[in-house]
Each structure stands twice: as structure tokens, then as C-alpha cells.
Coordinates of N, CA, C and O in Angstrom, one line a residue:
M113 N 21.4 17.2 -15.0 CA 21.2 15.8 -14.9 C 21.4 15.4 -13.4 O 20.7 14.4 -13.0
S114 N 22.2 16.1 -12.6 CA 22.4 15.7 -11.2 C 21.1 16.0 -10.4 O 20.8 15.3 -9.4
L115 N 20.3 17.0 -10.8 CA 19.0 17.3 -10.1 C 18.1 16.1 -10.3 O 17.4 15.7 -9.4
F116 N 18.1 15.5 -11.5 CA 17.2 14.4 -11.8 C 17.6 13.2 -10.8 O 16.7 12.6 -10.3
Y117 N 18.9 12.9 -10.7 CA 19.3 11.8 -9.9 C 19.0 12.1 -8.4 O 18.6 11.2 -7.6
F118 N 19.1 13.3 -8.0 CA 18.8 13.7 -6.6 C 17.3 13.5 -6.3 O 16.9 12.9 -5.3
I119 N 16.5 14.0 -7.2 CA 15.0 13.8 -7.1 C 14.6 12.4 -7.2 O 13.7 11.9 -6.4
A120 N 15.3 11.6 -8.0 CA 15.0 10.1 -8.1 C 15.4 9.4 -6.8 O 14.6 8.6 -6.4
F121 N 16.5 9.8 -6.2 CA 16.9 9.3 -4.9 C 15.9 9.6 -3.9 O 15.5 8.7 -3.1
L122 N 15.4 10.8 -3.9 CA 14.4 11.2 -2.9 C 13.1 10.4 -3.1 O 12.4 10.0 -2.2
S123 N 12.7 10.2 -4.4 CA 11.5 9.4 -4.7 C 11.6 8.0 -4.1 O 10.6 7.5 -3.5
I124 N 12.7 7.4 -4.4 CA 12.9 6.0 -3.9 C 12.9 6.0 -2.3 O 12.3 5.1 -1.7
L125 N 13.6 7.0 -1.7 CA 13.7 7.1 -0.3 C 12.3 7.2 0.4 O 12.0 6.5 1.3
F126 N 11.6 8.2 -0.2 CA 10.2 8.4 0.4 C 9.3 7.2 0.2 O 8.5 6.9 1.0
A127 N 9.4 6.6 -1.0 CA 8.6 5.4 -1.3 C 8.9 4.2 -0.3 O 8.1 3.5 0.2
L128 N 10.2 4.1 0.0 CA 10.6 3.1 1.0 C 10.1 3.4 2.4 O 9.7 2.6 3.2
L129 N 10.1 4.7 2.7 CA 9.6 5.1 4.0 C 8.1 4.9 4.1 O 7.6 4.7 5.2
V130 N 7.4 5.0 3.0 CA 6.0 4.7 3.0 C 5.7 3.3 3.3 O 4.9 2.9 4.2
I131 N 6.6 2.4 2.8 CA 6.4 1.0 3.0 C 6.8 0.6 4.4 O 6.1 -0.2 5.1
F132 N 7.9 1.1 4.9 CA 8.4 0.6 6.2 C 8.0 1.5 7.4 O 8.5 1.2 8.5
S133 N 7.2 2.5 7.2 CA 6.8 3.3 8.4 C 5.7 2.5 9.2 O 4.8 1.9 8.6
K134 N 5.9 2.5 10.5 CA 5.0 1.8 11.4 C 3.7 2.6 11.6 O 2.6 2.0 11.7
N135 N 3.8 3.9 11.6 CA 2.6 4.8 11.8 C 1.9 5.0 10.5 O 2.5 5.5 9.5
P136 N 0.6 4.7 10.3 CA -0.1 5.0 9.1 C -0.2 6.5 8.7 O -0.1 6.8 7.5
V137 N -0.2 7.4 9.6 CA -0.3 8.8 9.3 C 1.1 9.2 8.7 O 1.1 10.0 7.7
H138 N 2.2 8.7 9.3 CA 3.5 9.1 8.7 C 3.6 8.5 7.3 O 4.2 9.1 6.5
S139 N 3.1 7.3 7.1 CA 3.1 6.6 5.8 C 2.4 7.5 4.8 O 2.9 7.7 3.7
V140 N 1.3 8.0 5.1 CA 0.5 8.9 4.2 C 1.3 10.2 3.9 O 1.4 10.7 2.8
L141 N 1.9 10.7 4.9 CA 2.7 12.0 4.7 C 3.9 11.7 3.8 O 4.3 12.5 3.0
Y142 N 4.6 10.5 4.0 CA 5.7 10.2 3.1 C 5.2 10.0 1.7 O 5.9 10.3 0.7
L143 N 3.9 9.4 1.5 CA 3.4 9.3 0.2 C 3.1 10.6 -0.5 O 3.3 10.8 -1.7
I144 N 2.7 11.6 0.3 CA 2.5 12.9 -0.2 C 3.8 13.5 -0.7 O 3.9 14.1 -1.8
L145 N 4.9 13.3 0.0 CA 6.2 13.7 -0.4 C 6.7 12.9 -1.6 O 7.3 13.5 -2.5
T146 N 6.3 11.7 -1.7 CA 6.7 10.9 -2.9 C 6.0 11.5 -4.2 O 6.6 11.6 -5.2
F147 N 4.7 11.8 -4.0 CA 4.0 12.4 -5.1 C 4.6 13.8 -5.5 O 4.5 14.2 -6.6
F148 N 5.1 14.5 -4.5 CA 5.7 15.8 -4.8 C 6.9 15.6 -5.6 O 7.2 16.4 -6.5
T149 N 7.7 14.6 -5.3 CA 8.9 14.3 -6.1 C 8.5 13.9 -7.6 O 9.2 14.3 -8.5
F150 N 7.4 13.2 -7.7 CA 6.9 12.9 -9.0 C 6.5 14.2 -9.8 O 6.7 14.3 -11.0
T151 N 6.0 15.1 -9.1 CA 5.6 16.4 -9.7 C 6.9 17.1 -10.2 O 6.9 17.7 -11.3
I152 N 7.9 17.1 -9.4 CA 9.2 17.7 -9.9 C 9.7 16.9 -11.1 O 10.2 17.6 -12.0
H153 N 9.6 15.6 -11.1 CA 10.0 14.8 -12.3 C 9.2 15.3 -13.6 O 9.8 15.4 -14.6
Y154 N 7.9 15.5 -13.4 CA 7.1 15.9 -14.5 C 7.5 17.3 -15.0 O 7.5 17.6 -16.2
I155 N 7.9 18.2 -14.1 CA 8.4 19.5 -14.5 C 9.7 19.4 -15.3 O 9.9 20.0 -16.3
L156 N 10.6 18.5 -14.8 CA 11.9 18.3 -15.5 C 11.6 17.7 -16.9 O 12.5 17.9 -17.8
L157 N 10.6 16.9 -17.0 CA 10.3 16.3 -18.4 C 9.5 17.2 -19.3 O 9.1 16.8 -20.3
N158 N 9.2 18.5 -18.8 CA 8.5 19.5 -19.6 C 7.0 19.1 -19.8 O 6.5 19.3 -20.8
A159 N 6.4 18.4 -18.8 CA 5.0 18.0 -18.8 C 4.3 18.8 -17.8 O 4.0 18.2 -16.7
Q160 N 4.0 20.0 -18.0 CA 3.5 20.9 -17.0 C 2.0 20.5 -16.6 O 1.7 20.6 -15.5
F161 N 1.3 20.0 -17.6 CA -0.1 19.6 -17.3 C -0.1 18.4 -16.3 O -0.9 18.4 -15.3
L162 N 0.7 17.4 -16.6 CA 0.8 16.3 -15.6 C 1.3 16.7 -14.3 O 0.8 16.2 -13.3
A163 N 2.2 17.7 -14.2 CA 2.7 18.1 -12.9 C 1.6 18.8 -12.2 O 1.4 18.6 -11.0
V164 N 0.8 19.7 -12.8 CA -0.3 20.4 -12.1 C -1.4 19.4 -11.7 O -1.9 19.5 -10.6
V165 N -1.7 18.4 -12.6 CA -2.8 17.5 -12.2 C -2.3 16.6 -11.1 O -3.1 16.3 -10.1
N166 N -1.1 16.2 -11.1 CA -0.5 15.4 -10.0 C -0.5 16.2 -8.7 O -0.9 15.6 -7.6
F167 N -0.2 17.4 -8.8 CA -0.1 18.3 -7.6 C -1.5 18.5 -7.0 O -1.7 18.3 -5.8
I168 N -2.5 18.9 -7.9 CA -3.8 19.2 -7.4 C -4.6 18.0 -7.0 O -5.2 17.9 -5.9
V169 N -4.6 17.0 -7.9 CA -5.5 15.9 -7.7 C -5.0 14.9 -6.7 O -5.6 14.5 -5.7
Y170 N -3.7 14.4 -6.9 CA -3.2 13.4 -6.0 C -2.8 14.0 -4.6 O -3.2 13.5 -3.6
M171 N -1.9 15.0 -4.7 CA -1.4 15.5 -3.4 C -2.5 16.3 -2.7 O -2.7 16.2 -1.5
G172 N -3.3 17.1 -3.4 CA -4.2 18.0 -2.8 C -5.5 17.4 -2.4 O -6.1 17.8 -1.4
A173 N -6.0 16.4 -3.1 CA -7.3 15.9 -2.8 C -7.2 14.4 -2.3 O -7.7 14.2 -1.1
I174 N -6.7 13.5 -3.0 CA -6.7 12.1 -2.6 C -5.9 11.8 -1.4 O -6.4 11.2 -0.5
M175 N -4.7 12.3 -1.3 CA -3.8 12.0 -0.2 C -4.3 12.7 1.1 O -4.2 12.1 2.2
V176 N -4.8 13.9 1.0 CA -5.4 14.5 2.2 C -6.6 13.8 2.6 O -6.9 13.6 3.8
L177 N -7.4 13.3 1.7 CA -8.6 12.5 2.1 C -8.1 11.2 2.8 O -8.7 10.8 3.8
F178 N -7.1 10.5 2.2 CA -6.5 9.4 2.9 C -6.1 9.7 4.3 O -6.3 9.0 5.3
L179 N -5.4 10.8 4.5 CA -5.0 11.3 5.8 C -6.1 11.5 6.8 O -6.1 11.0 7.9
F180 N -7.2 12.1 6.3 CA -8.3 12.3 7.2 C -9.0 11.0 7.6 O -9.4 10.8 8.7
V181 N -9.1 10.1 6.6 CA -9.8 8.8 6.9 C -9.0 8.0 7.9 O -9.5 7.4 8.8
I182 N -7.6 8.0 7.7 CA -6.8 7.2 8.6 C -6.9 7.8 10.0 O -6.9 7.1 11.0
M183 N -6.9 9.2 10.1 CA -7.0 9.8 11.4 C -8.3 9.6 12.1 O -8.4 9.5 13.3
L184 N -9.4 9.5 11.3 CA -10.7 9.3 11.8 C -10.9 7.8 12.3 O -11.7 7.6 13.2
L185 N -10.3 6.9 11.6 CA -10.5 5.5 11.9 C -9.8 5.1 13.2 O -10.2 4.1 13.8
N186 N -8.7 5.8 13.5 CA -8.0 5.5 14.8 C -7.6 4.0 14.8 O -8.0 3.3 15.7
L187 N -6.8 3.7 13.9 CA -6.3 2.3 13.7 C -5.4 1.9 14.9 O -4.5 2.6 15.2
N188 N -5.6 0.7 15.4 CA -4.6 0.1 16.4 C -4.6 -1.4 16.3 O -5.3 -2.0 15.5
K189 N -3.7 -2.0 17.0 CA -3.5 -3.4 16.9 C -4.7 -4.3 17.4 O -4.9 -5.4 16.9
D190 N -5.5 -3.7 18.3 CA -6.6 -4.5 18.9 C -7.7 -4.7 17.9 O -8.4 -5.7 17.9
T191 N -7.9 -3.7 17.0 CA -9.1 -3.8 16.1 C -8.7 -4.4 14.8 O -9.5 -4.6 13.9
E192 N -7.4 -4.8 14.6 CA -7.0 -5.4 13.3 C -7.4 -6.9 13.3 O -7.1 -7.6 14.2
P193 N -8.1 -7.3 12.2 CA -8.5 -8.7 12.1 C -7.4 -9.6 11.8 O -6.4 -9.2 11.2
V194 N -7.5 -10.8 12.3 CA -6.4 -11.8 12.0 C -6.6 -12.4 10.6 O -7.7 -12.7 10.2
K195 N -5.5 -12.4 9.8 CA -5.6 -12.8 8.4 C -5.4 -14.3 8.3 O -4.7 -14.9 9.1
K196 N -6.2 -14.9 7.4 CA -6.1 -16.3 7.2 C -4.8 -16.7 6.5 O -4.2 -15.9 5.9
A197 N -4.5 -18.0 6.5 CA -3.3 -18.5 5.9 C -3.4 -18.3 4.3 O -2.4 -18.1 3.7
V198 N -4.6 -18.5 3.8 CA -4.7 -18.3 2.3 C -4.4 -16.9 1.9 O -3.7 -16.7 0.8
V199 N -4.8 -15.9 2.6 CA -4.5 -14.5 2.3 C -3.0 -14.3 2.4 O -2.4 -13.6 1.5
K200 N -2.3 -14.9 3.4 CA -0.9 -14.7 3.5 C -0.1 -15.4 2.4 O 0.8 -14.8 1.8
I201 N -0.6 -16.6 1.9 CA 0.0 -17.3 0.8 C -0.2 -16.5 -0.5 O 0.8 -16.3 -1.3
A202 N -1.4 -15.9 -0.7 CA -1.7 -15.2 -1.9 C -0.8 -13.9 -1.9 O -0.3 -13.5 -3.0
S203 N -0.6 -13.3 -0.8 CA 0.3 -12.1 -0.8 C 1.7 -12.4 -1.0 O 2.4 -11.6 -1.7
V204 N 2.2 -13.5 -0.6 CA 3.6 -14.0 -0.9 C 3.7 -14.3 -2.4 O 4.7 -13.9 -3.0
V205 N 2.7 -14.9 -3.0 CA 2.8 -15.2 -4.4 C 2.7 -13.9 -5.2 O 3.5 -13.7 -6.2
G206 N 1.9 -13.0 -4.8 CA 1.8 -11.7 -5.5 C 3.1 -10.9 -5.4 O 3.6 -10.3 -6.4
G207 N 3.7 -10.9 -4.2 CA 5.0 -10.2 -4.0 C 6.1 -10.9 -4.8 O 7.0 -10.2 -5.4
G208 N 6.1 -12.2 -4.9 CA 7.1 -12.9 -5.8 C 6.9 -12.5 -7.3 O 7.9 -12.4 -8.0
C209 N 5.7 -12.4 -7.7 CA 5.4 -12.0 -9.1 C 5.9 -10.6 -9.3 O 6.5 -10.3 -10.4
L210 N 5.7 -9.7 -8.4 CA 6.1 -8.3 -8.5 C 7.7 -8.3 -8.5 O 8.3 -7.6 -9.3
L211 N 8.3 -9.1 -7.7 CA 9.8 -9.1 -7.7 C 10.3 -9.7 -9.0 O 11.3 -9.1 -9.5
A212 N 9.7 -10.7 -9.6 CA 10.1 -11.2 -10.9 C 10.0 -10.2 -12.0 O 10.8 -10.1 -12.8
T213 N 8.9 -9.4 -11.9 CA 8.7 -8.4 -12.9 C 9.7 -7.3 -12.8 O 10.3 -6.8 -13.8
I214 N 10.0 -6.9 -11.6 CA 11.1 -5.9 -11.4 C 12.4 -6.3 -11.8 O 13.2 -5.6 -12.5
V215 N 12.8 -7.6 -11.5 CA 14.1 -8.1 -11.9 C 14.2 -8.2 -13.5 O 15.2 -7.9 -14.1
A216 N 13.1 -8.6 -14.1 CA 13.1 -8.7 -15.6 C 13.2 -7.4 -16.2 O 13.8 -7.2 -17.2
S217 N 12.5 -6.4 -15.6 CA 12.6 -5.0 -16.2 C 14.0 -4.4 -16.0 O 14.4 -3.7 -16.9
V218 N 14.6 -4.7 -14.9 CA 16.0 -4.2 -14.7 C 17.0 -4.8 -15.6 O 17.9 -4.2 -16.1
K219 N 16.8 -6.1 -15.9 CA 17.7 -6.8 -16.8 C 17.5 -6.3 -18.2 O 18.5 -6.2 -19.0
A220 N 16.3 -5.8 -18.6 CA 16.1 -5.3 -20.0 C 16.3 -3.8 -20.0 O 16.0 -3.2 -21.0
L221 N 16.9 -3.2 -19.0 CA 17.0 -1.8 -19.0 C 17.9 -1.2 -20.0 O 17.6 -0.2 -20.6
G222 N 19.0 -1.8 -20.3 CA 20.0 -1.3 -21.3 C 19.7 -1.6 -22.7 O 20.5 -1.3 -23.6
I223 N 18.7 -2.3 -23.0 CA 18.4 -2.8 -24.4 C 17.8 -1.7 -25.3 O 18.2 -1.5 -26.4
S224 N 16.9 -0.9 -24.8 CA 16.1 0.0 -25.6 C 16.9 1.3 -25.8 O 17.7 1.7 -25.0
E225 N 16.6 1.9 -26.9 CA 17.2 3.2 -27.3 C 16.3 4.3 -26.6 O 15.1 4.2 -26.5
P226 N 17.0 5.5 -26.3 CA 16.2 6.6 -25.7 C 15.2 7.2 -26.7 O 15.5 7.2 -27.9
V227 N 14.1 7.7 -26.2 CA 13.1 8.3 -27.0 C 13.5 9.8 -27.2 O 13.7 10.5 -26.2
V228 N 13.5 10.2 -28.4 CA 13.8 11.6 -28.7 C 12.6 12.3 -29.2 O 12.0 11.9 -30.3
L229 N 12.1 13.4 -28.6 CA 10.9 14.1 -29.0 C 11.3 15.0 -30.2 O 12.3 15.6 -30.2
K230 N 10.3 15.1 -31.2 CA 10.6 16.0 -32.3 C 10.2 17.4 -31.9 O 10.8 18.3 -32.4
T231 N 9.3 17.6 -31.0 CA 8.9 18.9 -30.5 C 9.2 19.0 -29.0 O 8.8 18.1 -28.3
A232 N 9.8 20.1 -28.6 CA 10.2 20.2 -27.2 C 9.0 20.6 -26.3 O 9.0 20.4 -25.1
D233 N 7.9 21.2 -26.9 CA 6.8 21.7 -26.1 C 5.6 20.7 -26.2 O 4.5 21.2 -26.2
L234 N 5.9 19.4 -26.2 CA 4.8 18.4 -26.3 C 3.9 18.4 -25.2 O 2.7 18.2 -25.3
G235 N 4.4 18.5 -23.9 CA 3.5 18.3 -22.7 C 2.9 19.6 -22.2 O 2.4 19.6 -21.1
L236 N 2.8 20.6 -23.0 CA 2.3 21.9 -22.6 C 0.8 21.9 -22.5 O 0.1 21.2 -23.3
V237 N 0.2 22.6 -21.6 CA -1.3 22.7 -21.5 C -1.9 23.4 -22.7 O -3.0 23.0 -23.0
K238 N -1.2 24.2 -23.4 CA -1.7 24.9 -24.6 C -2.2 23.9 -25.6 O -3.3 24.1 -26.2
H239 N -1.4 22.9 -25.9 CA -1.8 21.9 -26.9 C -3.0 21.0 -26.4 O -3.8 20.7 -27.2
L240 N -3.0 20.7 -25.2 CA -4.1 19.9 -24.6 C -5.4 20.7 -24.7 O -6.5 20.2 -25.1
G241 N -5.3 22.0 -24.4 CA -6.5 22.9 -24.5 C -7.0 23.0 -25.9 O -8.2 23.0 -26.2
K242 N -6.1 23.1 -26.9 CA -6.6 23.2 -28.3 C -7.3 21.9 -28.7 O -8.3 22.0 -29.4
V243 N -6.8 20.8 -28.3 CA -7.5 19.5 -28.7 C -8.8 19.3 -27.9 O -9.8 19.0 -28.4
L244 N -8.7 19.7 -26.6 CA -9.9 19.4 -25.7 C -11.0 20.3 -26.1 O -12.2 19.9 -26.1
F245 N -10.7 21.6 -26.4 CA -11.8 22.5 -26.7 C -12.0 22.7 -28.2 O -12.8 23.5 -28.6
G246 N -11.4 21.9 -29.0 CA -11.6 21.9 -30.4 C -12.4 20.7 -30.8 O -13.7 20.7 -30.8
E247 N -11.7 19.6 -31.1 CA -12.5 18.4 -31.6 C -13.2 17.6 -30.6 O -14.1 16.8 -30.9
F248 N -12.8 17.8 -29.3 CA -13.4 17.0 -28.2 C -14.3 17.9 -27.3 O -14.4 17.6 -26.1
L249 N -14.8 19.0 -27.8 CA -15.6 19.9 -27.0 C -16.9 19.2 -26.5 O -17.2 19.3 -25.3
L250 N -17.6 18.6 -27.4 CA -18.9 18.0 -27.0 C -18.7 16.9 -25.9 O -19.4 16.9 -24.9
P251 N -17.8 15.9 -26.1 CA -17.6 14.9 -25.0 C -17.1 15.5 -23.7 O -17.5 15.1 -22.6
F252 N -16.3 16.6 -23.8 CA -15.8 17.3 -22.6 C -17.0 17.9 -21.8 O -17.1 17.8 -20.6
E253 N -17.9 18.6 -22.5 CA -19.0 19.2 -21.9 C -20.0 18.2 -21.4 O -20.6 18.4 -20.3
V254 N -20.2 17.1 -22.1 CA -21.1 16.0 -21.6 C -20.6 15.4 -20.3 O -21.3 15.2 -19.4
S255 N -19.3 15.2 -20.3 CA -18.7 14.6 -19.1 C -18.8 15.6 -17.9 O -19.0 15.1 -16.8
S256 N -18.6 16.9 -18.2 CA -18.8 17.8 -17.1 C -20.2 17.9 -16.6 O -20.4 18.0 -15.4
L257 N -21.2 17.7 -17.4 CA -22.6 17.6 -17.0 C -22.9 16.4 -16.2 O -23.6 16.4 -15.2
L258 N -22.3 15.3 -16.6 CA -22.4 14.0 -15.9 C -21.8 14.1 -14.5 O -22.4 13.7 -13.5
L259 N -20.6 14.7 -14.4 CA -20.0 14.9 -13.1 C -20.8 15.8 -12.2 O -20.9 15.6 -11.0
F260 N -21.4 16.9 -12.8 CA -22.2 17.8 -12.0 C -23.5 17.1 -11.5 O -23.8 17.3 -10.4
S261 N -24.1 16.3 -12.4 CA -25.3 15.6 -11.9 C -25.0 14.6 -10.8 O -25.8 14.4 -9.9
A262 N -23.8 14.0 -10.9 CA -23.4 13.0 -9.9 C -23.2 13.8 -8.5 O -23.5 13.3 -7.5
M263 N -22.6 15.0 -8.6 CA -22.4 15.7 -7.4 C -23.7 16.2 -6.8 O -23.8 16.1 -5.6
V264 N -24.6 16.6 -7.6 CA -25.9 17.0 -7.1 C -26.6 15.8 -6.4 O -27.2 15.9 -5.4
G265 N -26.5 14.7 -7.1 CA -27.2 13.5 -6.5 C -26.5 13.0 -5.2 O -27.2 12.6 -4.3
A266 N -25.2 13.2 -5.1 CA -24.5 12.8 -3.9 C -24.9 13.8 -2.7 O -25.2 13.3 -1.6
V267 N -25.1 15.1 -3.1 CA -25.5 16.0 -2.0 C -27.0 15.7 -1.6 O -27.3 15.8 -0.4
L268 N -27.8 15.4 -2.6 CA -29.2 15.1 -2.2 C -29.3 13.8 -1.4 O -30.1 13.7 -0.5
L269 N -28.5 12.8 -1.7 CA -28.5 11.6 -0.9 C -27.9 11.8 0.5 O -28.3 11.1 1.4
A270 N -27.0 12.7 0.6 CA -26.4 12.9 1.9 C -27.2 13.7 2.9 O -27.1 13.6 4.1
T271 N -28.1 14.6 2.3 CA -28.9 15.4 3.2 C -30.1 14.6 3.8 O -30.6 13.7 3.1
K272 N -30.5 14.9 5.0 CA -31.6 14.1 5.6 C -32.9 14.6 5.1 O -33.1 15.8 4.7
D273 N -33.8 13.7 5.0 CA -35.2 14.1 4.6 C -35.9 14.8 5.7 O -36.1 14.3 6.8
K274 N -36.3 16.0 5.5 CA -36.9 16.9 6.5 C -38.3 16.5 6.9 O -38.8 16.7 7.9
S275 N -39.0 15.8 5.9 CA -40.4 15.5 6.2 C -40.5 14.3 7.2 O -41.6 14.2 7.9
N276 N -39.5 13.4 7.3 CA -39.6 12.3 8.2 C -39.2 12.7 9.6 O -39.5 12.0 10.6
A277 N -38.5 13.8 9.8 CA -38.0 14.2 11.1 C -39.1 14.8 12.0 O -40.1 15.3 11.7

């Protein structure tokens, strides 16, 4: 149980560093570390599939893409647009709503009973594979064909037309 609290402390620490970091590249790197602590939480919860998906998709693909985009944009104070007063007021209202939601959820923290799983191997990939390749085989294959056709279309749109050159 002490490992859980240590990883939870690291998650909160890295999330706060994401928010308060001045350098956007450092902020993205702290976000990658935050997602890594989430992966450890998933492993502690015996949800291996979620841990692997979080590790590969979020840390490996999306966050590295964010890092490259931020590095390519070369953000600085001179290119930052001036925000209007309406945008600032809307952000304060949104932050207040978020704070009210967090306070209400912390107040209701001790009310609910803990959830006890009947089977300990609920989050294993084996069970997901049985369902995915059993009763959902056709939708799974159709979605893979749709993703493949979208990838081929993106490659065709990205290549230059040789006849016009």
C-alpha cells in the first residue's frame, strides 16, 4: 500500500510541475512522467491492458508528437497573441467550476463503499482478446479496414502530384 501512496504522490507532483513549468518542453516531459505514473497505477490495479495502451499510445505516440510540435513551433513571448478580456473571464469562470467540482468530490470522498471485484484477473488482456476476437470480430476487422483506408488516403494526400511538377 505504501507503493501506491508513493506513486500517487509522484503523480500529483509531476502534474503540478506540468502546470507550473515555464518552459513548454519541460511541461511536456513532466506530462510524460505523469502518464508513466498512471501506467504504474494500472499495473497495481491489475489492469495490464490499460497499462500497455497508456504506455504505447499516450507516452509513446501522442506525447512525443506534442514534444516535436512544440519544439518545431519555437514558441516565445513575442509571437503570443494578446488575449481579450472575455477569454480571461471565461477561463476564470471555468477554473471556478473546476474548483467547485473538486471540492464537492473531496467532500463526498468518504461516503461510498469500496468496490470489491469478484474475479482478480478482470483486467487481463486474455479476456479482452476472447471478447474482441469472438463476438466482436466483424466490427473489429471493419474498423481496422477503415483505419487502413484512412492511412492510405492521408499518404496519398500528403504526396505531391508528379504530373503538375
